[in-house]
Amino acid sequence: MKSHTVVLLAGDGIGPEVMDATVKILEAAKAPLSYVHRLAGQAALDAGKDVLLPEDTITAIKEHHVALKGPCTTPIGGGFSSVNVALRKTLNLYAAVRPVRSLPGVPTRYEGVDLVVVRENTEGLYAGVENKIMDGVVMSMKVATRDACHRISHWAFRYATQRRRKRITVLHKANIMKLSDGLLLEEARKVHSKEYPNIEYRELIIDAAQMRLVMDPSQFDIILCENLYGDIVSDLCAGMVGGLGVSPGANFGEDDAVFEAVHGSAPDIAGQDKANPLALTMSAVMMLNHLADQAEDERCRVAAGKIKAAYGKALLDGQKTRDLGGELGTRDFTQAIIDRLDG
Ligand code: NAI
């Protein structure tokens, strides 16, 4: 059987360090993958490309359907707009999935956290419709379409069924944003009652839900929300299980999938061998499981299992990067995982 081609986008800041670590782990686990390297973000400009998201990057992902991506820097305020948002829109990667699980050997305030945030990835305030009305007055428009609300609801319920999850909670602010958040509720209710009545369905106003989340995350199973809420809720949830260094993610469209950590390019620690590569490595494990499902290739599932067991052992042995209270640098932590790979 052939290997699966994955497009690698190392990205900016700590991106190349965590990508290098993850590829070393994938290779040591004998994951049946081959790689095509492409550029995105500041890295593309630095390499002399005239755009942040070069055409050959998009073409490669459309050809191979799977990418593993490091973080890309987006300046606040002026400068270029987000390459992440552009990538998600161009490839129509409408479902962002962020599993949040307690890890062995990573003590936090919470035990046994196991939930998944599903976020609509193409609309809301991230649609990028912003206008300056006049000096001192600006407007950002929140976009919601029935089609997008329907497809993300459908995606979330299908995912819940495939993963044997029991409950979906939609977080919203439809008491204020009656039309936009209201549309998501309308579609989620429809999908639930018509197609997935066996999954428990609940709606919570987002602010109250944040309080409930930090008081008792075990009330949640799958959380479904629009774009901006999903972005914020995912980081809050990341904090419950050890922070951004251990929070993986994936973006799915109909044909393509891009796997990436929740964290950004962390310019404060870039190039210093301090980054935790685990979030990207865990995203790569999600990628292997996706390939195992799509291509019915058990070799991918075996490699995913091996990597998961190895980083679990490393953490239990107290082998940790600084963000988790340990002392290891990126490279030594990577080696600690590789040393614990069986077979
Ligand atoms: P950030 O996630 O880069 O960093 C927040 C804090 O977490 C920093 O103190 C950083 O050192 C720490 N951190 C992040 N990842 C870490 C890791 N793997 N190991 C250890 N510590 C880690 O968020 P920030 O500072 O808000 O954003 C920096 C840049 O990244 C911005 O330009 C932002 O737009 C971009 N960004 C890109 C994302 C993407 O490409 N998907 C996602 C989020 C932000």
mmCIF file of C-alpha atoms and ligand atoms in Angstrom:
data_model
loop_
_atom_site.group_PDB
_atom_site.id
_atom_site.type_symbol
_atom_site.label_atom_id
_atom_site.label_comp_id
_atom_site.label_asym_id
_atom_site.label_seq_id
_atom_site.Cartn_x
_atom_site.Cartn_y
_atom_site.Cartn_z
ATOM 1 C CA MET A 1 0.000 0.000 0.000
ATOM 2 C CA LYS A 2 1.221 3.490 -0.857
ATOM 3 C CA SER A 3 1.984 6.248 1.597
ATOM 4 C CA HIS A 4 -0.363 9.223 2.035
ATOM 5 C CA THR A 5 0.903 12.609 0.899
ATOM 6 C CA VAL A 6 0.534 15.386 3.448
ATOM 7 C CA VAL A 7 1.151 19.062 2.676
ATOM 8 C CA LEU A 8 3.310 20.622 5.405
ATOM 9 C CA LEU A 9 3.017 24.350 6.141
ATOM 10 C CA ALA A 10 5.554 25.138 8.853
ATOM 11 C CA GLY A 11 4.263 28.691 9.363
ATOM 12 C CA ASP A 12 5.842 31.448 11.455
ATOM 13 C CA GLY A 13 7.415 31.954 14.892
ATOM 14 C CA ILE A 14 7.583 28.608 16.715
ATOM 15 C CA GLY A 15 5.952 26.930 13.678
ATOM 16 C CA PRO A 16 9.144 25.522 12.098
ATOM 17 C CA GLU A 17 10.365 24.181 15.487
ATOM 18 C CA VAL A 18 7.142 22.365 16.369
ATOM 19 C CA MET A 19 6.757 21.124 12.781
ATOM 20 C CA ASP A 20 10.285 19.714 12.758
ATOM 21 C CA ALA A 21 9.608 17.952 16.080
ATOM 22 C CA THR A 22 6.292 16.519 14.880
ATOM 23 C CA VAL A 23 7.694 15.206 11.598
ATOM 24 C CA LYS A 24 10.552 13.521 13.505
ATOM 25 C CA ILE A 25 7.980 11.795 15.745
ATOM 26 C CA LEU A 26 5.832 10.765 12.752
ATOM 27 C CA GLU A 27 8.874 9.321 11.006
ATOM 28 C CA ALA A 28 10.068 7.476 14.112
ATOM 29 C CA ALA A 29 6.561 5.988 14.493
ATOM 30 C CA LYS A 30 6.770 4.811 10.863
ATOM 31 C CA ALA A 31 3.600 6.660 9.929
ATOM 32 C CA PRO A 32 2.918 5.790 6.265
ATOM 33 C CA LEU A 33 3.213 9.390 5.094
ATOM 34 C CA SER A 34 5.196 11.358 2.538
ATOM 35 C CA TYR A 35 5.485 15.113 2.622
ATOM 36 C CA VAL A 36 5.180 18.075 0.293
ATOM 37 C CA HIS A 37 6.457 21.361 1.758
ATOM 38 C CA ARG A 38 4.609 24.595 0.961
ATOM 39 C CA LEU A 39 4.658 28.125 2.336
ATOM 40 C CA ALA A 40 2.071 30.244 4.143
ATOM 41 C CA GLY A 41 2.149 33.419 6.210
ATOM 42 C CA GLN A 42 5.110 35.670 6.840
ATOM 43 C CA ALA A 43 7.310 32.722 5.828
ATOM 44 C CA ALA A 44 5.915 33.016 2.283
ATOM 45 C CA LEU A 45 6.745 36.724 2.099
ATOM 46 C CA ASP A 46 10.232 36.102 3.520
ATOM 47 C CA ALA A 47 10.826 33.497 0.811
ATOM 48 C CA GLY A 48 10.070 36.118 -1.858
ATOM 49 C CA LYS A 49 6.447 35.227 -2.614
ATOM 50 C CA ASP A 50 4.228 38.248 -3.131
ATOM 51 C CA VAL A 51 1.241 36.885 -1.201
ATOM 52 C CA LEU A 52 0.748 35.266 2.208
ATOM 53 C CA LEU A 53 -1.132 32.354 0.761
ATOM 54 C CA PRO A 54 0.575 31.423 -2.508
ATOM 55 C CA GLU A 55 -1.456 29.709 -5.221
ATOM 56 C CA ASP A 56 0.808 26.628 -5.199
ATOM 57 C CA THR A 57 0.004 26.139 -1.478
ATOM 58 C CA ILE A 58 -3.725 26.051 -2.186
ATOM 59 C CA THR A 59 -3.210 23.856 -5.260
ATOM 60 C CA ALA A 60 -1.160 21.336 -3.262
ATOM 61 C CA ILE A 61 -3.809 21.065 -0.524
ATOM 62 C CA LYS A 62 -6.562 20.675 -3.146
ATOM 63 C CA GLU A 63 -4.527 17.940 -4.805
ATOM 64 C CA HIS A 64 -3.600 15.962 -1.695
ATOM 65 C CA HIS A 65 -6.603 16.922 0.510
ATOM 66 C CA VAL A 66 -4.690 16.829 3.814
ATOM 67 C CA ALA A 67 -2.353 19.413 5.348
ATOM 68 C CA LEU A 68 -0.529 19.787 8.643
ATOM 69 C CA LYS A 69 -0.060 23.444 9.456
ATOM 70 C CA GLY A 70 2.037 25.427 11.904
ATOM 71 C CA PRO A 71 0.775 28.779 13.219
ATOM 72 C CA CYS A 72 0.880 31.922 11.077
ATOM 73 C CA THR A 73 1.417 35.390 12.501
ATOM 74 C CA THR A 74 -1.306 38.018 11.992
ATOM 75 C CA PRO A 75 -0.504 41.558 13.120
ATOM 76 C CA ILE A 76 -3.137 43.284 15.280
ATOM 77 C CA GLY A 77 -4.750 46.380 13.721
ATOM 78 C CA GLY A 78 -2.998 47.327 10.459
ATOM 79 C CA GLY A 79 -0.958 45.112 8.155
ATOM 80 C CA PHE A 80 -2.188 42.008 6.358
ATOM 81 C CA SER A 81 -5.370 40.161 7.275
ATOM 82 C CA SER A 82 -5.246 36.662 8.742
ATOM 83 C CA VAL A 83 -3.796 33.946 6.545
ATOM 84 C CA ASN A 84 -5.642 31.424 8.725
ATOM 85 C CA VAL A 85 -9.000 32.997 7.984
ATOM 86 C CA ALA A 86 -8.070 33.215 4.265
ATOM 87 C CA LEU A 87 -7.049 29.533 4.158
ATOM 88 C CA ARG A 88 -10.259 28.414 5.847
ATOM 89 C CA LYS A 89 -12.367 30.518 3.489
ATOM 90 C CA THR A 90 -10.501 29.586 0.299
ATOM 91 C CA LEU A 91 -10.731 25.854 1.014
ATOM 92 C CA ASN A 92 -14.164 26.181 2.597
ATOM 93 C CA LEU A 93 -12.937 24.477 5.769
ATOM 94 C CA TYR A 94 -16.150 25.207 7.569
ATOM 95 C CA ALA A 95 -15.852 22.945 10.620
ATOM 96 C CA ALA A 96 -13.150 23.543 13.216
ATOM 97 C CA VAL A 97 -12.806 20.757 15.752
ATOM 98 C CA ARG A 98 -10.905 21.112 18.978
ATOM 99 C CA PRO A 99 -10.880 18.155 21.345
ATOM 100 C CA VAL A 100 -10.136 19.058 24.967
ATOM 101 C CA ARG A 101 -8.936 16.163 27.127
ATOM 102 C CA SER A 102 -7.061 15.882 30.409
ATOM 103 C CA LEU A 103 -3.652 14.330 29.850
ATOM 104 C CA PRO A 104 -1.850 11.798 32.027
ATOM 105 C CA GLY A 105 0.890 13.443 34.060
ATOM 106 C CA VAL A 106 -0.423 16.972 33.455
ATOM 107 C CA PRO A 107 -2.172 17.994 36.677
ATOM 108 C CA THR A 108 -4.619 20.885 36.340
ATOM 109 C CA ARG A 109 -7.539 22.206 38.376
ATOM 110 C CA TYR A 110 -9.808 19.718 36.615
ATOM 111 C CA GLU A 111 -9.723 15.950 36.275
ATOM 112 C CA GLY A 112 -11.214 13.839 33.528
ATOM 113 C CA VAL A 113 -12.069 16.680 31.148
ATOM 114 C CA ASP A 114 -13.259 15.227 27.854
ATOM 115 C CA LEU A 115 -15.146 17.527 25.550
ATOM 116 C CA VAL A 116 -14.996 18.740 21.950
ATOM 117 C CA VAL A 117 -15.507 22.263 20.656
ATOM 118 C CA VAL A 118 -16.998 22.403 17.139
ATOM 119 C CA ARG A 119 -16.778 25.870 15.665
ATOM 120 C CA GLU A 120 -18.269 27.333 12.489
ATOM 121 C CA ASN A 121 -15.193 28.524 10.662
ATOM 122 C CA THR A 122 -16.249 30.731 7.753
ATOM 123 C CA GLU A 123 -18.772 33.338 8.928
ATOM 124 C CA GLY A 124 -19.745 35.446 11.947
ATOM 125 C CA LEU A 125 -17.624 38.477 12.759
ATOM 126 C CA TYR A 126 -14.668 36.736 11.072
ATOM 127 C CA ALA A 127 -16.341 37.160 7.704
ATOM 128 C CA GLY A 128 -14.182 40.278 7.588
ATOM 129 C CA VAL A 129 -16.887 42.756 6.614
ATOM 130 C CA GLU A 130 -15.595 45.906 8.311
ATOM 131 C CA ASN A 131 -16.285 49.492 7.284
ATOM 132 C CA LYS A 132 -15.206 52.883 8.425
ATOM 133 C CA ILE A 133 -18.474 54.836 8.444
ATOM 134 C CA MET A 134 -16.820 58.164 9.244
ATOM 135 C CA ASP A 135 -13.957 59.381 11.332
ATOM 136 C CA GLY A 136 -14.258 57.717 14.741
ATOM 137 C CA VAL A 137 -17.069 55.379 13.694
ATOM 138 C CA VAL A 138 -16.417 51.853 12.424
ATOM 139 C CA MET A 139 -18.650 48.866 11.863
ATOM 140 C CA SER A 140 -17.930 45.110 11.853
ATOM 141 C CA MET A 141 -20.721 43.037 10.422
ATOM 142 C CA LYS A 142 -21.655 39.608 11.753
ATOM 143 C CA VAL A 143 -22.641 37.343 8.895
ATOM 144 C CA ALA A 144 -24.772 34.219 9.247
ATOM 145 C CA THR A 145 -26.342 32.237 6.424
ATOM 146 C CA ARG A 146 -28.881 29.457 6.716
ATOM 147 C CA ASP A 147 -26.727 27.169 4.570
ATOM 148 C CA ALA A 148 -23.636 27.583 6.763
ATOM 149 C CA CYS A 149 -25.660 27.219 9.976
ATOM 150 C CA HIS A 150 -27.238 24.064 8.585
ATOM 151 C CA ARG A 151 -24.021 22.440 7.387
ATOM 152 C CA ILE A 152 -22.130 23.074 10.673
ATOM 153 C CA SER A 153 -25.101 21.748 12.678
ATOM 154 C CA HIS A 154 -25.264 18.698 10.477
ATOM 155 C CA TRP A 155 -21.498 18.204 10.733
ATOM 156 C CA ALA A 156 -21.596 18.408 14.536
ATOM 157 C CA PHE A 157 -24.446 15.900 14.886
ATOM 158 C CA ARG A 158 -22.831 13.485 12.421
ATOM 159 C CA TYR A 159 -19.518 13.769 14.302
ATOM 160 C CA ALA A 160 -21.341 13.161 17.603
ATOM 161 C CA THR A 161 -22.909 10.016 16.183
ATOM 162 C CA GLN A 162 -19.642 8.697 14.689
ATOM 163 C CA ARG A 163 -17.746 9.334 17.932
ATOM 164 C CA ARG A 164 -20.518 7.966 20.123
ATOM 165 C CA ARG A 165 -20.902 11.300 21.888
ATOM 166 C CA LYS A 166 -24.149 11.829 23.763
ATOM 167 C CA ARG A 167 -24.918 15.519 23.950
ATOM 168 C CA ILE A 168 -24.546 18.714 21.897
ATOM 169 C CA THR A 169 -24.764 22.099 23.592
ATOM 170 C CA VAL A 170 -25.084 25.154 21.345
ATOM 171 C CA LEU A 171 -23.605 28.291 22.917
ATOM 172 C CA HIS A 172 -25.248 31.492 21.664
ATOM 173 C CA LYS A 173 -26.330 35.024 22.413
ATOM 174 C CA ALA A 174 -29.624 34.874 20.563
ATOM 175 C CA ASN A 175 -31.272 36.920 23.293
ATOM 176 C CA ILE A 176 -29.343 39.914 21.861
ATOM 177 C CA MET A 177 -28.310 38.795 18.371
ATOM 178 C CA LYS A 178 -31.717 37.403 17.573
ATOM 179 C CA LEU A 179 -31.246 37.062 13.830
ATOM 180 C CA SER A 180 -27.668 35.775 13.444
ATOM 181 C CA ASP A 181 -27.366 33.534 16.511
ATOM 182 C CA GLY A 182 -31.066 32.793 16.132
ATOM 183 C CA LEU A 183 -30.410 31.283 12.699
ATOM 184 C CA LEU A 184 -27.865 28.832 14.113
ATOM 185 C CA LEU A 185 -30.350 27.777 16.794
ATOM 186 C CA GLU A 186 -33.107 27.326 14.201
ATOM 187 C CA GLU A 187 -30.939 25.086 12.037
ATOM 188 C CA ALA A 188 -29.440 23.128 14.944
ATOM 189 C CA ARG A 189 -32.935 22.430 16.326
ATOM 190 C CA LYS A 190 -34.104 21.284 12.883
ATOM 191 C CA VAL A 191 -31.145 18.954 12.322
ATOM 192 C CA HIS A 192 -31.567 17.559 15.819
ATOM 193 C CA SER A 193 -35.295 16.846 15.624
ATOM 194 C CA LYS A 194 -35.366 15.599 12.020
ATOM 195 C CA GLU A 195 -32.153 13.613 11.780
ATOM 196 C CA TYR A 196 -30.518 13.001 15.148
ATOM 197 C CA PRO A 197 -33.199 12.841 17.865
ATOM 198 C CA ASN A 198 -31.101 10.318 19.794
ATOM 199 C CA ILE A 199 -28.391 12.861 20.574
ATOM 200 C CA GLU A 200 -29.282 15.015 23.561
ATOM 201 C CA TYR A 201 -29.606 18.671 22.545
ATOM 202 C CA ARG A 202 -29.240 21.757 24.721
ATOM 203 C CA GLU A 203 -28.876 25.519 24.231
ATOM 204 C CA LEU A 204 -27.058 27.837 26.628
ATOM 205 C CA ILE A 205 -26.418 31.567 26.546
ATOM 206 C CA ILE A 206 -22.676 31.913 26.089
ATOM 207 C CA ASP A 207 -21.877 34.041 29.132
ATOM 208 C CA ALA A 208 -23.688 31.738 31.542
ATOM 209 C CA ALA A 209 -22.117 28.781 29.772
ATOM 210 C CA GLN A 210 -18.609 30.128 30.487
ATOM 211 C CA MET A 211 -19.397 30.157 34.187
ATOM 212 C CA ARG A 212 -20.755 26.623 34.029
ATOM 213 C CA LEU A 213 -17.715 25.479 32.060
ATOM 214 C CA VAL A 214 -15.207 26.658 34.636
ATOM 215 C CA MET A 215 -17.337 25.386 37.527
ATOM 216 C CA ASP A 216 -17.929 21.903 36.105
ATOM 217 C CA PRO A 217 -16.731 21.007 32.594
ATOM 218 C CA SER A 218 -18.163 17.506 32.932
ATOM 219 C CA GLN A 219 -21.595 19.000 32.062
ATOM 220 C CA PHE A 220 -20.347 19.373 28.494
ATOM 221 C CA ASP A 221 -19.756 16.836 25.769
ATOM 222 C CA ILE A 222 -19.798 18.548 22.344
ATOM 223 C CA ILE A 223 -19.987 22.334 22.292
ATOM 224 C CA LEU A 224 -21.218 23.897 19.035
ATOM 225 C CA CYS A 225 -20.813 27.603 18.334
ATOM 226 C CA GLU A 226 -20.317 30.260 15.727
ATOM 227 C CA ASN A 227 -16.871 31.490 14.772
ATOM 228 C CA LEU A 228 -15.843 34.095 17.360
ATOM 229 C CA TYR A 229 -17.405 32.324 20.355
ATOM 230 C CA GLY A 230 -15.704 29.109 19.258
ATOM 231 C CA ASP A 231 -12.342 30.830 19.080
ATOM 232 C CA ILE A 232 -12.675 32.170 22.622
ATOM 233 C CA VAL A 233 -14.229 29.052 24.148
ATOM 234 C CA SER A 234 -11.460 26.849 22.703
ATOM 235 C CA ASP A 235 -8.724 28.811 24.472
ATOM 236 C CA LEU A 236 -10.687 28.768 27.727
ATOM 237 C CA CYS A 237 -11.041 24.999 27.408
ATOM 238 C CA ALA A 238 -7.336 24.687 26.538
ATOM 239 C CA GLY A 239 -6.597 26.304 29.898
ATOM 240 C CA MET A 240 -8.478 23.520 31.675
ATOM 241 C CA VAL A 241 -6.191 20.774 30.445
ATOM 242 C CA GLY A 242 -2.736 22.362 30.546
ATOM 243 C CA GLY A 243 -2.841 25.263 28.113
ATOM 244 C CA LEU A 244 -2.109 25.968 24.490
ATOM 245 C CA GLY A 245 0.891 23.642 24.399
ATOM 246 C CA VAL A 246 -1.424 20.619 24.589
ATOM 247 C CA SER A 247 -4.452 21.738 22.548
ATOM 248 C CA PRO A 248 -4.788 20.219 19.085
ATOM 249 C CA GLY A 249 -7.247 21.052 16.331
ATOM 250 C CA ALA A 250 -8.446 20.398 12.821
ATOM 251 C CA ASN A 251 -10.377 22.258 10.129
ATOM 252 C CA PHE A 252 -12.604 20.212 7.838
ATOM 253 C CA GLY A 253 -14.322 20.991 4.538
ATOM 254 C CA GLU A 254 -16.134 18.594 2.206
ATOM 255 C CA ASP A 255 -12.934 17.529 0.444
ATOM 256 C CA ASP A 256 -9.965 18.892 2.379
ATOM 257 C CA ALA A 257 -8.742 18.897 5.973
ATOM 258 C CA VAL A 258 -6.075 21.048 7.603
ATOM 259 C CA PHE A 259 -4.745 19.952 10.982
ATOM 260 C CA GLU A 260 -3.219 22.586 13.258
ATOM 261 C CA ALA A 261 -2.666 23.376 16.919
ATOM 262 C CA VAL A 262 -4.920 25.925 18.601
ATOM 263 C CA HIS A 263 -1.933 28.092 19.571
ATOM 264 C CA GLY A 264 -0.405 30.917 17.582
ATOM 265 C CA SER A 265 3.144 31.643 16.490
ATOM 266 C CA ALA A 266 4.276 32.584 20.046
ATOM 267 C CA PRO A 267 6.828 35.219 19.007
ATOM 268 C CA ASP A 268 7.898 35.601 22.669
ATOM 269 C CA ILE A 269 9.533 32.154 22.653
ATOM 270 C CA ALA A 270 10.251 31.599 18.944
ATOM 271 C CA GLY A 271 13.685 30.238 18.033
ATOM 272 C CA GLN A 272 14.602 29.490 21.664
ATOM 273 C CA ASP A 273 13.916 25.741 21.855
ATOM 274 C CA LYS A 274 11.142 26.473 24.394
ATOM 275 C CA ALA A 275 7.981 25.607 22.460
ATOM 276 C CA ASN A 276 5.907 22.586 23.375
ATOM 277 C CA PRO A 277 5.474 20.588 20.147
ATOM 278 C CA LEU A 278 2.734 18.411 21.623
ATOM 279 C CA ALA A 279 -0.246 20.438 20.371
ATOM 280 C CA LEU A 280 0.915 19.997 16.778
ATOM 281 C CA THR A 281 1.894 16.366 17.391
ATOM 282 C CA MET A 282 -1.588 15.703 18.800
ATOM 283 C CA SER A 283 -3.053 17.417 15.711
ATOM 284 C CA ALA A 284 -0.944 15.014 13.618
ATOM 285 C CA VAL A 285 -2.444 12.109 15.582
ATOM 286 C CA MET A 286 -5.913 13.444 14.648
ATOM 287 C CA MET A 287 -4.687 13.587 11.041
ATOM 288 C CA LEU A 288 -3.562 9.948 11.144
ATOM 289 C CA ASN A 289 -6.942 8.865 12.527
ATOM 290 C CA HIS A 290 -8.671 10.894 9.789
ATOM 291 C CA LEU A 291 -6.538 9.149 7.141
ATOM 292 C CA ALA A 292 -7.273 5.801 8.766
ATOM 293 C CA ASP A 293 -11.014 6.500 8.410
ATOM 294 C CA GLN A 294 -10.882 8.021 4.929
ATOM 295 C CA ALA A 295 -8.493 5.558 3.323
ATOM 296 C CA GLU A 296 -9.357 2.605 5.562
ATOM 297 C CA ASP A 297 -5.660 2.291 6.312
ATOM 298 C CA GLU A 298 -5.055 0.632 9.673
ATOM 299 C CA ARG A 299 -1.339 1.510 9.493
ATOM 300 C CA CYS A 300 -2.319 5.121 10.202
ATOM 301 C CA ARG A 301 -4.373 4.115 13.235
ATOM 302 C CA VAL A 302 -1.501 2.004 14.545
ATOM 303 C CA ALA A 303 0.970 4.895 14.167
ATOM 304 C CA ALA A 304 -1.514 7.259 15.863
ATOM 305 C CA GLY A 305 -1.897 4.852 18.773
ATOM 306 C CA LYS A 306 1.854 4.456 19.157
ATOM 307 C CA ILE A 307 2.453 8.204 19.248
ATOM 308 C CA LYS A 308 -0.367 8.771 21.736
ATOM 309 C CA ALA A 309 0.989 6.058 24.030
ATOM 310 C CA ALA A 310 4.533 7.449 23.741
ATOM 311 C CA TYR A 311 3.683 11.023 24.684
ATOM 312 C CA GLY A 312 1.451 9.718 27.473
ATOM 313 C CA LYS A 313 4.408 7.744 28.870
ATOM 314 C CA ALA A 314 6.776 10.686 28.501
ATOM 315 C CA LEU A 315 4.427 12.967 30.446
ATOM 316 C CA LEU A 316 3.869 10.351 33.171
ATOM 317 C CA ASP A 317 7.663 10.010 33.467
ATOM 318 C CA GLY A 318 7.800 13.749 34.187
ATOM 319 C CA GLN A 319 9.345 14.569 30.803
ATOM 320 C CA LYS A 320 7.805 17.963 30.129
ATOM 321 C CA THR A 321 8.422 21.308 28.512
ATOM 322 C CA ARG A 322 8.448 24.506 30.563
ATOM 323 C CA ASP A 323 4.825 25.467 29.862
ATOM 324 C CA LEU A 324 3.816 22.259 31.700
ATOM 325 C CA GLY A 325 6.160 22.913 34.606
ATOM 326 C CA GLY A 326 9.047 20.803 33.276
ATOM 327 C CA GLU A 327 12.525 21.727 32.173
ATOM 328 C CA LEU A 328 12.904 20.182 28.735
ATOM 329 C CA GLY A 329 13.439 22.127 25.563
ATOM 330 C CA THR A 330 11.545 21.334 22.359
ATOM 331 C CA ARG A 331 14.268 19.022 21.044
ATOM 332 C CA ASP A 332 14.795 17.020 24.262
ATOM 333 C CA PHE A 333 11.051 16.578 24.759
ATOM 334 C CA THR A 334 10.733 15.361 21.167
ATOM 335 C CA GLN A 335 13.496 12.827 21.813
ATOM 336 C CA ALA A 336 11.788 11.740 25.053
ATOM 337 C CA ILE A 337 8.669 10.879 23.015
ATOM 338 C CA ILE A 338 10.672 9.096 20.315
ATOM 339 C CA ASP A 339 12.512 7.049 22.988
ATOM 340 C CA ARG A 340 9.143 5.773 24.234
ATOM 341 C CA LEU A 341 7.729 4.670 20.879
ATOM 342 C CA ASP A 342 7.176 0.906 20.920
ATOM 343 C CA GLY A 343 8.232 -1.213 18.011
HETATM 344 P P1 NAI B 1 0.009 32.474 20.996
HETATM 345 O O1 NAI B 1 -0.809 31.249 21.041
HETATM 346 O O2 NAI B 1 1.037 32.544 19.920
HETATM 347 O O3 NAI B 1 0.766 32.685 22.400
HETATM 348 C C1 NAI B 1 0.067 32.881 23.636
HETATM 349 C C2 NAI B 1 0.987 32.466 24.788
HETATM 350 O O4 NAI B 1 1.073 31.041 24.815
HETATM 351 C C3 NAI B 1 2.410 32.978 24.656
HETATM 352 O O5 NAI B 1 2.909 33.293 25.927
HETATM 353 C C4 NAI B 1 3.170 31.797 24.069
HETATM 354 O O6 NAI B 1 4.535 31.756 24.419
HETATM 355 C C5 NAI B 1 2.428 30.619 24.683
HETATM 356 N N1 NAI B 1 2.446 29.465 23.784
HETATM 357 C C6 NAI B 1 1.737 29.312 22.634
HETATM 358 N N2 NAI B 1 2.020 28.144 22.077
HETATM 359 C C7 NAI B 1 2.928 27.540 22.858
HETATM 360 C C8 NAI B 1 3.610 26.290 22.781
HETATM 361 N N3 NAI B 1 3.421 25.427 21.774
HETATM 362 N N4 NAI B 1 4.502 25.986 23.753
HETATM 363 C C9 NAI B 1 4.702 26.826 24.782
HETATM 364 N N5 NAI B 1 4.077 28.011 24.910
HETATM 365 C C10 NAI B 1 3.199 28.361 23.954
HETATM 366 O O7 NAI B 1 -1.009 33.682 20.884
HETATM 367 P P2 NAI B 1 -0.738 35.218 20.545
HETATM 368 O O8 NAI B 1 0.488 35.699 21.231
HETATM 369 O O9 NAI B 1 -2.033 35.870 20.829
HETATM 370 O O10 NAI B 1 -0.517 35.247 18.982
HETATM 371 C C11 NAI B 1 0.746 35.320 18.337
HETATM 372 C C12 NAI B 1 0.508 35.319 16.841
HETATM 373 O O11 NAI B 1 -0.053 34.067 16.437
HETATM 374 C C13 NAI B 1 -0.467 36.401 16.379
HETATM 375 O O12 NAI B 1 0.046 36.967 15.192
HETATM 376 C C14 NAI B 1 -1.749 35.646 16.103
HETATM 377 O O13 NAI B 1 -2.539 36.267 15.136
HETATM 378 C C15 NAI B 1 -1.206 34.316 15.608
HETATM 379 N N6 NAI B 1 -2.139 33.187 15.780
HETATM 380 C C16 NAI B 1 -2.147 32.255 14.800
HETATM 381 C C17 NAI B 1 -2.936 31.151 14.919
HETATM 382 C C18 NAI B 1 -2.896 30.146 13.823
HETATM 383 O O14 NAI B 1 -2.057 30.210 12.936
HETATM 384 N N7 NAI B 1 -3.782 29.169 13.822
HETATM 385 C C19 NAI B 1 -3.818 30.940 16.079
HETATM 386 C C20 NAI B 1 -3.690 31.955 17.090
HETATM 387 C C21 NAI B 1 -2.878 33.041 16.930
#
